[in-house]
PDB file of C-alpha atoms and ligand atoms in Angstrom:
ATOM      1  CA  MET A   1       0.000   0.000   0.000  1.00 54.00           C
ATOM      2  CA  SER A   2       1.391   3.407  -0.916  1.00 61.00           C
ATOM      3  CA  LYS A   3      -0.434   5.449   1.719  1.00 88.00           C
ATOM      4  CA  ASN A   4      -1.181   4.604   5.341  1.00 91.00           C
ATOM      5  CA  PRO A   5      -3.884   5.565   6.176  1.00 94.00           C
ATOM      6  CA  MET A   6      -5.590   5.194   2.827  1.00 97.00           C
ATOM      7  CA  ILE A   7      -8.476   7.680   2.722  1.00 97.00           C
ATOM      8  CA  LEU A   8     -10.882   6.786  -0.069  1.00 96.00           C
ATOM      9  CA  ASP A   9     -11.693   9.821  -2.185  1.00 89.00           C
ATOM     10  CA  HIS A  10     -14.067   8.052  -4.565  1.00 96.00           C
ATOM     11  CA  PRO A  11     -17.234  10.015  -5.436  1.00 97.00           C
ATOM     12  CA  LEU A  12     -19.496   7.035  -4.660  1.00 97.00           C
ATOM     13  CA  VAL A  13     -17.948   6.715  -1.209  1.00 98.00           C
ATOM     14  CA  GLN A  14     -18.270  10.428  -0.492  1.00 98.00           C
ATOM     15  CA  HIS A  15     -21.903  10.424  -1.646  1.00 98.00           C
ATOM     16  CA  LYS A  16     -22.835   7.467   0.536  1.00 98.00           C
ATOM     17  CA  VAL A  17     -20.974   8.810   3.591  1.00 98.00           C
ATOM     18  CA  SER A  18     -22.858  12.123   3.244  1.00 98.00           C
ATOM     19  CA  HIS A  19     -26.207  10.305   3.501  1.00 98.00           C
ATOM     20  CA  LEU A  20     -24.909   8.222   6.388  1.00 98.00           C
ATOM     21  CA  ARG A  21     -24.103  11.378   8.361  1.00 98.00           C
ATOM     22  CA  ASP A  22     -27.584  12.846   7.899  1.00 98.00           C
ATOM     23  CA  ARG A  23     -29.533  12.715  11.166  1.00 98.00           C
ATOM     24  CA  ASN A  24     -32.717  12.131   9.125  1.00 98.00           C
ATOM     25  CA  THR A  25     -31.418   8.872   7.607  1.00 98.00           C
ATOM     26  CA  GLY A  26     -33.412   6.052   9.222  1.00 97.00           C
ATOM     27  CA  THR A  27     -32.201   2.654  10.441  1.00 97.00           C
ATOM     28  CA  LYS A  28     -32.998   0.697   7.271  1.00 97.00           C
ATOM     29  CA  GLU A  29     -31.154   3.065   4.943  1.00 98.00           C
ATOM     30  CA  PHE A  30     -28.333   3.544   7.456  1.00 98.00           C
ATOM     31  CA  LYS A  31     -27.690  -0.212   7.558  1.00 98.00           C
ATOM     32  CA  GLU A  32     -27.749  -0.454   3.763  1.00 98.00           C
ATOM     33  CA  LEU A  33     -25.276   2.422   3.424  1.00 98.00           C
ATOM     34  CA  VAL A  34     -22.881   0.911   5.994  1.00 98.00           C
ATOM     35  CA  SER A  35     -22.937  -2.345   4.068  1.00 98.00           C
ATOM     36  CA  GLU A  36     -22.382  -0.652   0.695  1.00 98.00           C
ATOM     37  CA  ILE A  37     -19.518   1.497   1.988  1.00 98.00           C
ATOM     38  CA  ALA A  38     -17.940  -1.624   3.532  1.00 98.00           C
ATOM     39  CA  MET A  39     -18.047  -3.219   0.075  1.00 98.00           C
ATOM     40  CA  LEU A  40     -16.237  -0.243  -1.446  1.00 98.00           C
ATOM     41  CA  LEU A  41     -13.635  -0.273   1.361  1.00 98.00           C
ATOM     42  CA  CYS A  42     -13.191  -4.004   0.746  1.00 98.00           C
ATOM     43  CA  TYR A  43     -12.519  -3.360  -2.949  1.00 98.00           C
ATOM     44  CA  GLU A  44      -9.653  -1.012  -2.045  1.00 97.00           C
ATOM     45  CA  ALA A  45      -8.293  -3.103   0.838  1.00 98.00           C
ATOM     46  CA  THR A  46      -8.019  -6.234  -1.333  1.00 97.00           C
ATOM     47  CA  ARG A  47      -6.115  -4.529  -4.145  1.00 96.00           C
ATOM     48  CA  ASP A  48      -2.878  -6.334  -3.165  1.00 95.00           C
ATOM     49  CA  LEU A  49      -4.312  -9.877  -2.929  1.00 96.00           C
ATOM     50  CA  PRO A  50      -2.103 -12.264  -4.900  1.00 95.00           C
ATOM     51  CA  THR A  51      -3.426 -13.846  -8.086  1.00 97.00           C
ATOM     52  CA  GLU A  52      -2.238 -16.701 -10.291  1.00 97.00           C
ATOM     53  CA  GLU A  53      -2.635 -17.429 -13.960  1.00 97.00           C
ATOM     54  CA  VAL A  54      -5.095 -20.104 -15.068  1.00 98.00           C
ATOM     55  CA  GLU A  55      -6.490 -21.276 -18.381  1.00 98.00           C
ATOM     56  CA  ILE A  56     -10.259 -21.015 -18.769  1.00 98.00           C
ATOM     57  CA  GLU A  57     -12.197 -22.396 -21.678  1.00 98.00           C
ATOM     58  CA  THR A  58     -14.607 -19.760 -22.997  1.00 98.00           C
ATOM     59  CA  PRO A  59     -17.273 -20.747 -25.571  1.00 98.00           C
ATOM     60  CA  VAL A  60     -14.836 -19.702 -28.334  1.00 98.00           C
ATOM     61  CA  ALA A  61     -11.238 -20.058 -27.129  1.00 98.00           C
ATOM     62  CA  ILE A  62      -8.829 -20.646 -24.237  1.00 98.00           C
ATOM     63  CA  ALA A  63      -8.290 -17.576 -22.069  1.00 98.00           C
ATOM     64  CA  LYS A  64      -5.128 -17.190 -20.027  1.00 98.00           C
ATOM     65  CA  THR A  65      -6.513 -15.250 -17.100  1.00 98.00           C
ATOM     66  CA  ARG A  66      -6.050 -14.686 -13.362  1.00 97.00           C
ATOM     67  CA  VAL A  67      -7.820 -15.883 -10.222  1.00 97.00           C
ATOM     68  CA  LEU A  68      -7.160 -15.286  -6.520  1.00 95.00           C
ATOM     69  CA  SER A  69      -4.369 -17.592  -5.407  1.00 93.00           C
ATOM     70  CA  GLY A  70      -6.138 -18.915  -2.353  1.00 83.00           C
ATOM     71  CA  ARG A  71      -4.929 -16.700   0.506  1.00 90.00           C
ATOM     72  CA  LYS A  72      -7.026 -17.463   3.568  1.00 96.00           C
ATOM     73  CA  LEU A  73      -8.909 -14.440   4.869  1.00 98.00           C
ATOM     74  CA  ALA A  74     -10.671 -13.583   8.121  1.00 98.00           C
ATOM     75  CA  LEU A  75     -13.040 -10.721   8.884  1.00 98.00           C
ATOM     76  CA  VAL A  76     -13.204  -9.579  12.508  1.00 98.00           C
ATOM     77  CA  PRO A  77     -15.972  -7.064  13.259  1.00 98.00           C
ATOM     78  CA  ILE A  78     -15.751  -5.192  16.553  1.00 98.00           C
ATOM     79  CA  LEU A  79     -19.192  -5.595  18.194  1.00 97.00           C
ATOM     80  CA  ARG A  80     -21.623  -4.143  17.901  1.00 95.00           C
ATOM     81  CA  ALA A  81     -21.223  -1.611  15.124  1.00 98.00           C
ATOM     82  CA  GLY A  82     -18.663  -3.599  13.114  1.00 98.00           C
ATOM     83  CA  LEU A  83     -21.351  -6.226  12.466  1.00 98.00           C
ATOM     84  CA  GLY A  84     -22.970  -3.782  10.052  1.00 98.00           C
ATOM     85  CA  MET A  85     -19.969  -4.084   7.731  1.00 98.00           C
ATOM     86  CA  VAL A  86     -19.831  -7.893   7.542  1.00 98.00           C
ATOM     87  CA  ASP A  87     -22.473  -8.591   4.863  1.00 98.00           C
ATOM     88  CA  GLY A  88     -20.983  -6.073   2.436  1.00 98.00           C
ATOM     89  CA  MET A  89     -17.523  -7.586   2.904  1.00 98.00           C
ATOM     90  CA  LEU A  90     -18.823 -11.160   2.501  1.00 98.00           C
ATOM     91  CA  THR A  91     -20.567 -10.212  -0.746  1.00 98.00           C
ATOM     92  CA  LEU A  92     -17.104  -9.738  -2.253  1.00 97.00           C
ATOM     93  CA  LEU A  93     -15.234 -12.311  -0.113  1.00 97.00           C
ATOM     94  CA  PRO A  94     -17.696 -15.191   0.399  1.00 97.00           C
ATOM     95  CA  ALA A  95     -14.987 -17.635   1.521  1.00 96.00           C
ATOM     96  CA  ALA A  96     -13.703 -15.473   4.377  1.00 98.00           C
ATOM     97  CA  LYS A  97     -14.174 -16.791   7.927  1.00 98.00           C
ATOM     98  CA  VAL A  98     -15.657 -14.409  10.488  1.00 98.00           C
ATOM     99  CA  GLY A  99     -14.414 -13.899  14.057  1.00 98.00           C
ATOM    100  CA  HIS A 100     -15.966 -11.545  16.610  1.00 98.00           C
ATOM    101  CA  ILE A 101     -14.537  -9.248  19.256  1.00 98.00           C
ATOM    102  CA  GLY A 102     -16.943  -7.636  21.715  1.00 97.00           C
ATOM    103  CA  LEU A 103     -15.821  -4.270  23.091  1.00 94.00           C
ATOM    104  CA  TYR A 104     -17.626  -1.253  24.444  1.00 91.00           C
ATOM    105  CA  ARG A 105     -16.219   2.065  25.570  1.00 90.00           C
ATOM    106  CA  ASN A 106     -16.423   2.929  29.258  1.00 91.00           C
ATOM    107  CA  GLU A 107     -18.389   6.177  29.053  1.00 87.00           C
ATOM    108  CA  GLU A 108     -16.187   7.984  31.591  1.00 90.00           C
ATOM    109  CA  THR A 109     -12.663   6.795  30.792  1.00 93.00           C
ATOM    110  CA  LEU A 110     -13.446   6.112  27.071  1.00 92.00           C
ATOM    111  CA  GLU A 111     -11.220   3.035  27.422  1.00 93.00           C
ATOM    112  CA  PRO A 112     -12.423  -0.220  25.824  1.00 94.00           C
ATOM    113  CA  VAL A 113     -13.917  -3.010  27.937  1.00 95.00           C
ATOM    114  CA  GLU A 114     -13.671  -6.462  26.349  1.00 95.00           C
ATOM    115  CA  TYR A 115     -16.610  -8.857  26.767  1.00 96.00           C
ATOM    116  CA  TYR A 116     -16.238 -11.395  23.945  1.00 97.00           C
ATOM    117  CA  CYS A 117     -13.618 -12.863  21.658  1.00 97.00           C
ATOM    118  CA  LYS A 118     -14.115 -15.791  19.293  1.00 97.00           C
ATOM    119  CA  LEU A 119     -11.757 -16.076  16.344  1.00 98.00           C
ATOM    120  CA  PRO A 120     -11.219 -18.764  13.672  1.00 98.00           C
ATOM    121  CA  SER A 121      -8.868 -21.404  15.151  1.00 97.00           C
ATOM    122  CA  ASP A 122      -6.391 -20.905  12.293  1.00 97.00           C
ATOM    123  CA  ILE A 123      -6.374 -17.098  12.588  1.00 98.00           C
ATOM    124  CA  ALA A 124      -2.542 -17.110  12.660  1.00 98.00           C
ATOM    125  CA  GLU A 125      -2.532 -18.321   9.023  1.00 97.00           C
ATOM    126  CA  ARG A 126      -5.087 -15.815   7.754  1.00 98.00           C
ATOM    127  CA  ASP A 127      -4.949 -12.283   6.421  1.00 98.00           C
ATOM    128  CA  VAL A 128      -7.211 -10.463   8.861  1.00 98.00           C
ATOM    129  CA  MET A 129      -9.456  -7.474   8.196  1.00 98.00           C
ATOM    130  CA  VAL A 130     -10.720  -5.805  11.388  1.00 98.00           C
ATOM    131  CA  LEU A 131     -13.995  -3.908  10.874  1.00 98.00           C
ATOM    132  CA  ASP A 132     -15.482  -1.002  12.820  1.00 98.00           C
ATOM    133  CA  PRO A 133     -17.337   1.965  11.297  1.00 98.00           C
ATOM    134  CA  MET A 134     -15.909   4.414  13.860  1.00 98.00           C
ATOM    135  CA  LEU A 135     -12.271   5.080  14.826  1.00 98.00           C
ATOM    136  CA  ALA A 136     -12.595   7.715  17.552  1.00 97.00           C
ATOM    137  CA  THR A 137      -9.935   7.696  20.318  1.00 96.00           C
ATOM    138  CA  GLY A 138      -8.567   4.512  18.739  1.00 97.00           C
ATOM    139  CA  GLY A 139      -8.750   2.590  22.028  1.00 96.00           C
ATOM    140  CA  SER A 140     -11.121  -0.096  20.700  1.00 97.00           C
ATOM    141  CA  ALA A 141      -9.169  -0.684  17.487  1.00 98.00           C
ATOM    142  CA  VAL A 142      -5.813  -0.864  19.300  1.00 98.00           C
ATOM    143  CA  ASP A 143      -7.192  -3.308  21.865  1.00 97.00           C
ATOM    144  CA  ALA A 144      -8.910  -5.519  19.252  1.00 98.00           C
ATOM    145  CA  ILE A 145      -5.758  -5.740  17.134  1.00 98.00           C
ATOM    146  CA  THR A 146      -3.637  -6.497  20.225  1.00 97.00           C
ATOM    147  CA  GLN A 147      -6.001  -9.426  21.015  1.00 97.00           C
ATOM    148  CA  ILE A 148      -5.805 -10.701  17.433  1.00 97.00           C
ATOM    149  CA  LYS A 149      -1.980 -10.481  17.396  1.00 98.00           C
ATOM    150  CA  LYS A 150      -1.815 -12.382  20.722  1.00 97.00           C
ATOM    151  CA  ARG A 151      -3.518 -15.279  18.917  1.00 96.00           C
ATOM    152  CA  GLY A 152      -0.793 -15.287  16.281  1.00 97.00           C
ATOM    153  CA  ALA A 153      -2.111 -13.205  13.362  1.00 98.00           C
ATOM    154  CA  LYS A 154       0.618 -11.352  11.505  1.00 96.00           C
ATOM    155  CA  SER A 155      -1.127  -9.767   8.543  1.00 97.00           C
ATOM    156  CA  ILE A 156      -3.810  -7.329   9.690  1.00 98.00           C
ATOM    157  CA  LYS A 157      -5.717  -4.467   8.051  1.00 98.00           C
ATOM    158  CA  PHE A 158      -8.169  -2.122   9.737  1.00 98.00           C
ATOM    159  CA  LEU A 159     -11.235  -0.798   7.860  1.00 98.00           C
ATOM    160  CA  ALA A 160     -13.349   2.075   9.215  1.00 98.00           C
ATOM    161  CA  ILE A 161     -15.920   4.398   7.712  1.00 98.00           C
ATOM    162  CA  ILE A 162     -15.146   7.554   9.707  1.00 98.00           C
ATOM    163  CA  ALA A 163     -11.916   8.285  11.583  1.00 98.00           C
ATOM    164  CA  ALA A 164     -10.774  11.093  13.873  1.00 98.00           C
ATOM    165  CA  PRO A 165      -7.146  12.252  13.598  1.00 98.00           C
ATOM    166  CA  GLU A 166      -6.611  11.260  17.259  1.00 97.00           C
ATOM    167  CA  GLY A 167      -7.667   7.661  16.541  1.00 98.00           C
ATOM    168  CA  LEU A 168      -5.553   7.352  13.422  1.00 98.00           C
ATOM    169  CA  GLU A 169      -2.490   8.586  15.310  1.00 97.00           C
ATOM    170  CA  ARG A 170      -3.039   6.225  18.258  1.00 97.00           C
ATOM    171  CA  LEU A 171      -3.662   3.210  16.034  1.00 98.00           C
ATOM    172  CA  HIS A 172      -0.699   3.899  13.778  1.00 97.00           C
ATOM    173  CA  THR A 173       1.611   4.418  16.774  1.00 98.00           C
ATOM    174  CA  ALA A 174       0.482   1.217  18.534  1.00 98.00           C
ATOM    175  CA  HIS A 175       0.390  -0.965  15.409  1.00 98.00           C
ATOM    176  CA  PRO A 176       2.524   0.612  12.659  1.00 97.00           C
ATOM    177  CA  ASP A 177       2.413  -2.641  10.662  1.00 98.00           C
ATOM    178  CA  VAL A 178      -1.388  -2.404  10.217  1.00 98.00           C
ATOM    179  CA  ASP A 179      -2.675  -0.812   7.002  1.00 98.00           C
ATOM    180  CA  ILE A 180      -5.655   1.457   7.673  1.00 98.00           C
ATOM    181  CA  TYR A 181      -8.480   2.167   5.175  1.00 98.00           C
ATOM    182  CA  VAL A 182     -11.073   4.836   5.928  1.00 98.00           C
ATOM    183  CA  ALA A 183     -13.917   6.358   3.920  1.00 98.00           C
ATOM    184  CA  ALA A 184     -13.648   9.798   5.587  1.00 98.00           C
ATOM    185  CA  LEU A 185     -11.251  11.638   7.885  1.00 98.00           C
ATOM    186  CA  ASP A 186     -13.064  14.064  10.196  1.00 98.00           C
ATOM    187  CA  GLU A 187     -11.907  17.100  12.196  1.00 98.00           C
ATOM    188  CA  LYS A 188     -11.681  16.084  15.835  1.00 98.00           C
ATOM    189  CA  LEU A 189     -13.260  14.470  18.884  1.00 98.00           C
ATOM    190  CA  ASN A 190     -15.584  16.351  21.227  1.00 97.00           C
ATOM    191  CA  GLU A 191     -15.299  16.261  25.048  1.00 95.00           C
ATOM    192  CA  ASN A 192     -17.364  13.023  25.132  1.00 94.00           C
ATOM    193  CA  GLY A 193     -15.128  11.247  22.634  1.00 95.00           C
ATOM    194  CA  TYR A 194     -17.580  11.567  19.725  1.00 97.00           C
ATOM    195  CA  ILE A 195     -16.259  12.252  16.254  1.00 98.00           C
ATOM    196  CA  ILE A 196     -17.045  15.760  14.944  1.00 98.00           C
ATOM    197  CA  PRO A 197     -18.890  16.102  12.612  1.00 98.00           C
ATOM    198  CA  GLY A 198     -19.163  12.274  12.498  1.00 98.00           C
ATOM    199  CA  LEU A 199     -22.529  10.537  12.372  1.00 98.00           C
ATOM    200  CA  GLY A 200     -23.425  10.020  16.037  1.00 98.00           C
ATOM    201  CA  ASP A 201     -23.378   6.571  17.635  1.00 97.00           C
ATOM    202  CA  ALA A 202     -22.950   4.040  14.841  1.00 98.00           C
ATOM    203  CA  GLY A 203     -24.094   1.030  16.907  1.00 97.00           C
ATOM    204  CA  ASP A 204     -27.287   2.761  17.996  1.00 97.00           C
ATOM    205  CA  ARG A 205     -28.056   3.914  14.457  1.00 98.00           C
ATOM    206  CA  ILE A 206     -27.463   0.435  12.953  1.00 98.00           C
ATOM    207  CA  PHE A 207     -29.524  -1.411  15.549  1.00 97.00           C
ATOM    208  CA  GLY A 208     -32.089   1.294  16.334  1.00 95.00           C
ATOM    209  CA  THR A 209     -31.307   1.275  20.046  1.00 95.00           C
ATOM    210  CA  LYS A 210     -31.781   5.000  20.660  1.00 85.00           C
TER     211      LYS A 210
HETATM  212  O1  LIG B   1     -12.073   4.628  19.024  1.00 79.28           O
HETATM  213  P1  LIG B   1     -12.874   4.482  20.263  1.00 79.28           P
HETATM  214  O2  LIG B   1     -12.799   5.708  21.150  1.00 79.28           O
HETATM  215  O3  LIG B   1     -12.571   3.249  21.036  1.00 79.28           O
HETATM  216  O4  LIG B   1     -14.401   4.470  19.836  1.00 79.28           O
HETATM  217  C1  LIG B   1     -14.882   3.706  18.799  1.00 79.28           C
HETATM  218  C2  LIG B   1     -15.745   2.608  19.315  1.00 79.28           C
HETATM  219  O5  LIG B   1     -16.967   3.163  19.846  1.00 79.28           O
HETATM  220  C3  LIG B   1     -18.079   2.534  19.224  1.00 79.28           C
HETATM  221  O6  LIG B   1     -18.462   1.401  19.917  1.00 79.28           O
HETATM  222  P2  LIG B   1     -19.332   1.494  21.260  1.00 79.28           P
HETATM  223  O7  LIG B   1     -18.462   1.556  22.470  1.00 79.28           O
HETATM  224  O8  LIG B   1     -20.349   2.593  21.122  1.00 79.28           O
HETATM  225  O9  LIG B   1     -20.024   0.088  21.301  1.00 79.28           O
HETATM  226  P3  LIG B   1     -21.239  -0.427  20.393  1.00 79.28           P
HETATM  227  O10 LIG B   1     -20.675  -0.684  19.007  1.00 79.28           O
HETATM  228  O11 LIG B   1     -21.664  -1.665  21.074  1.00 79.28           O
HETATM  229  O12 LIG B   1     -22.309   0.646  20.374  1.00 79.28           O
HETATM  230  C4  LIG B   1     -17.536   2.189  17.857  1.00 79.28           C
HETATM  231  O13 LIG B   1     -18.283   1.241  17.171  1.00 79.28           O
HETATM  232  C5  LIG B   1     -16.136   1.732  18.151  1.00 79.28           C
HETATM  233  O14 LIG B   1     -16.039   0.361  18.513  1.00 79.28           O
HETATM  234  O1  LIG B   2     -18.554   9.386  17.198  1.00 79.28           O
HETATM  235  C1  LIG B   2     -18.499   8.221  17.644  1.00 79.28           C
HETATM  236  C2  LIG B   2     -17.455   7.801  18.495  1.00 79.28           C
HETATM  237  C3  LIG B   2     -17.439   6.526  18.934  1.00 79.28           C
HETATM  238  N1  LIG B   2     -18.425   5.673  18.563  1.00 79.28           N
HETATM  239  C4  LIG B   2     -19.426   6.074  17.742  1.00 79.28           C
HETATM  240  O2  LIG B   2     -20.324   5.267  17.424  1.00 79.28           O
HETATM  241  N2  LIG B   2     -19.442   7.328  17.310  1.00 79.28           N
HETATM  242 MG1  LIG B   3     -22.040   2.551  20.256  1.00 79.28          MG
END
């Protein structure tokens, strides 16, 4: 990857993120947009997957062409909000295994509290993509990636929809080997650790809990 973080500047991504931010966007459309943006992030984050040449018989000739050369992949959404990105990713990567890490932010300290971790048993052999729509202070992403590395994974990417500069800095400092892909880079965090302008609480908007 040439740039870390990679901030997608594609018009489709910008258009969809604008609608996602809108406070008048309801749960159904919000979920659809998260899934679609995840698909576009996936397209960019898989640009370096290795391919191999094969011969395919078309109805008229033999084509020398390329297919993915069988790298094993794992998606690891950070619960809850990361779940919203899984379907979009699996649309493009149907063979990927899915692990889950449950984290929530302590509202006062803003530090992550871990409550669940279940990863594919062969995670150490897989290229891992960690998913969370929001990278705010970066505490959740850093903690999730630390847990995944403890279980042996060596190749890890992090995909978020909106990032704050504070979160990008913290994640890059803690895990400089991790390539980061984001759909939008925002201005700052407010005093409650929310991204400004952001989109509010992603988990609540995906699951309709507020
Ligand atoms: O970068 P950070 O400061 O750690 O903040 C980002 C985290 O906050 C949100 O989760 P939240 O704690 O709201 O849990 P939820 O997904 O269950 O709503 C979000 O989905 C990230 O996981
Ligand atoms: O702005 C924010 C920050 C953390 N988590 C969210 O869902 N939104
Ligand atoms: Mg939340």
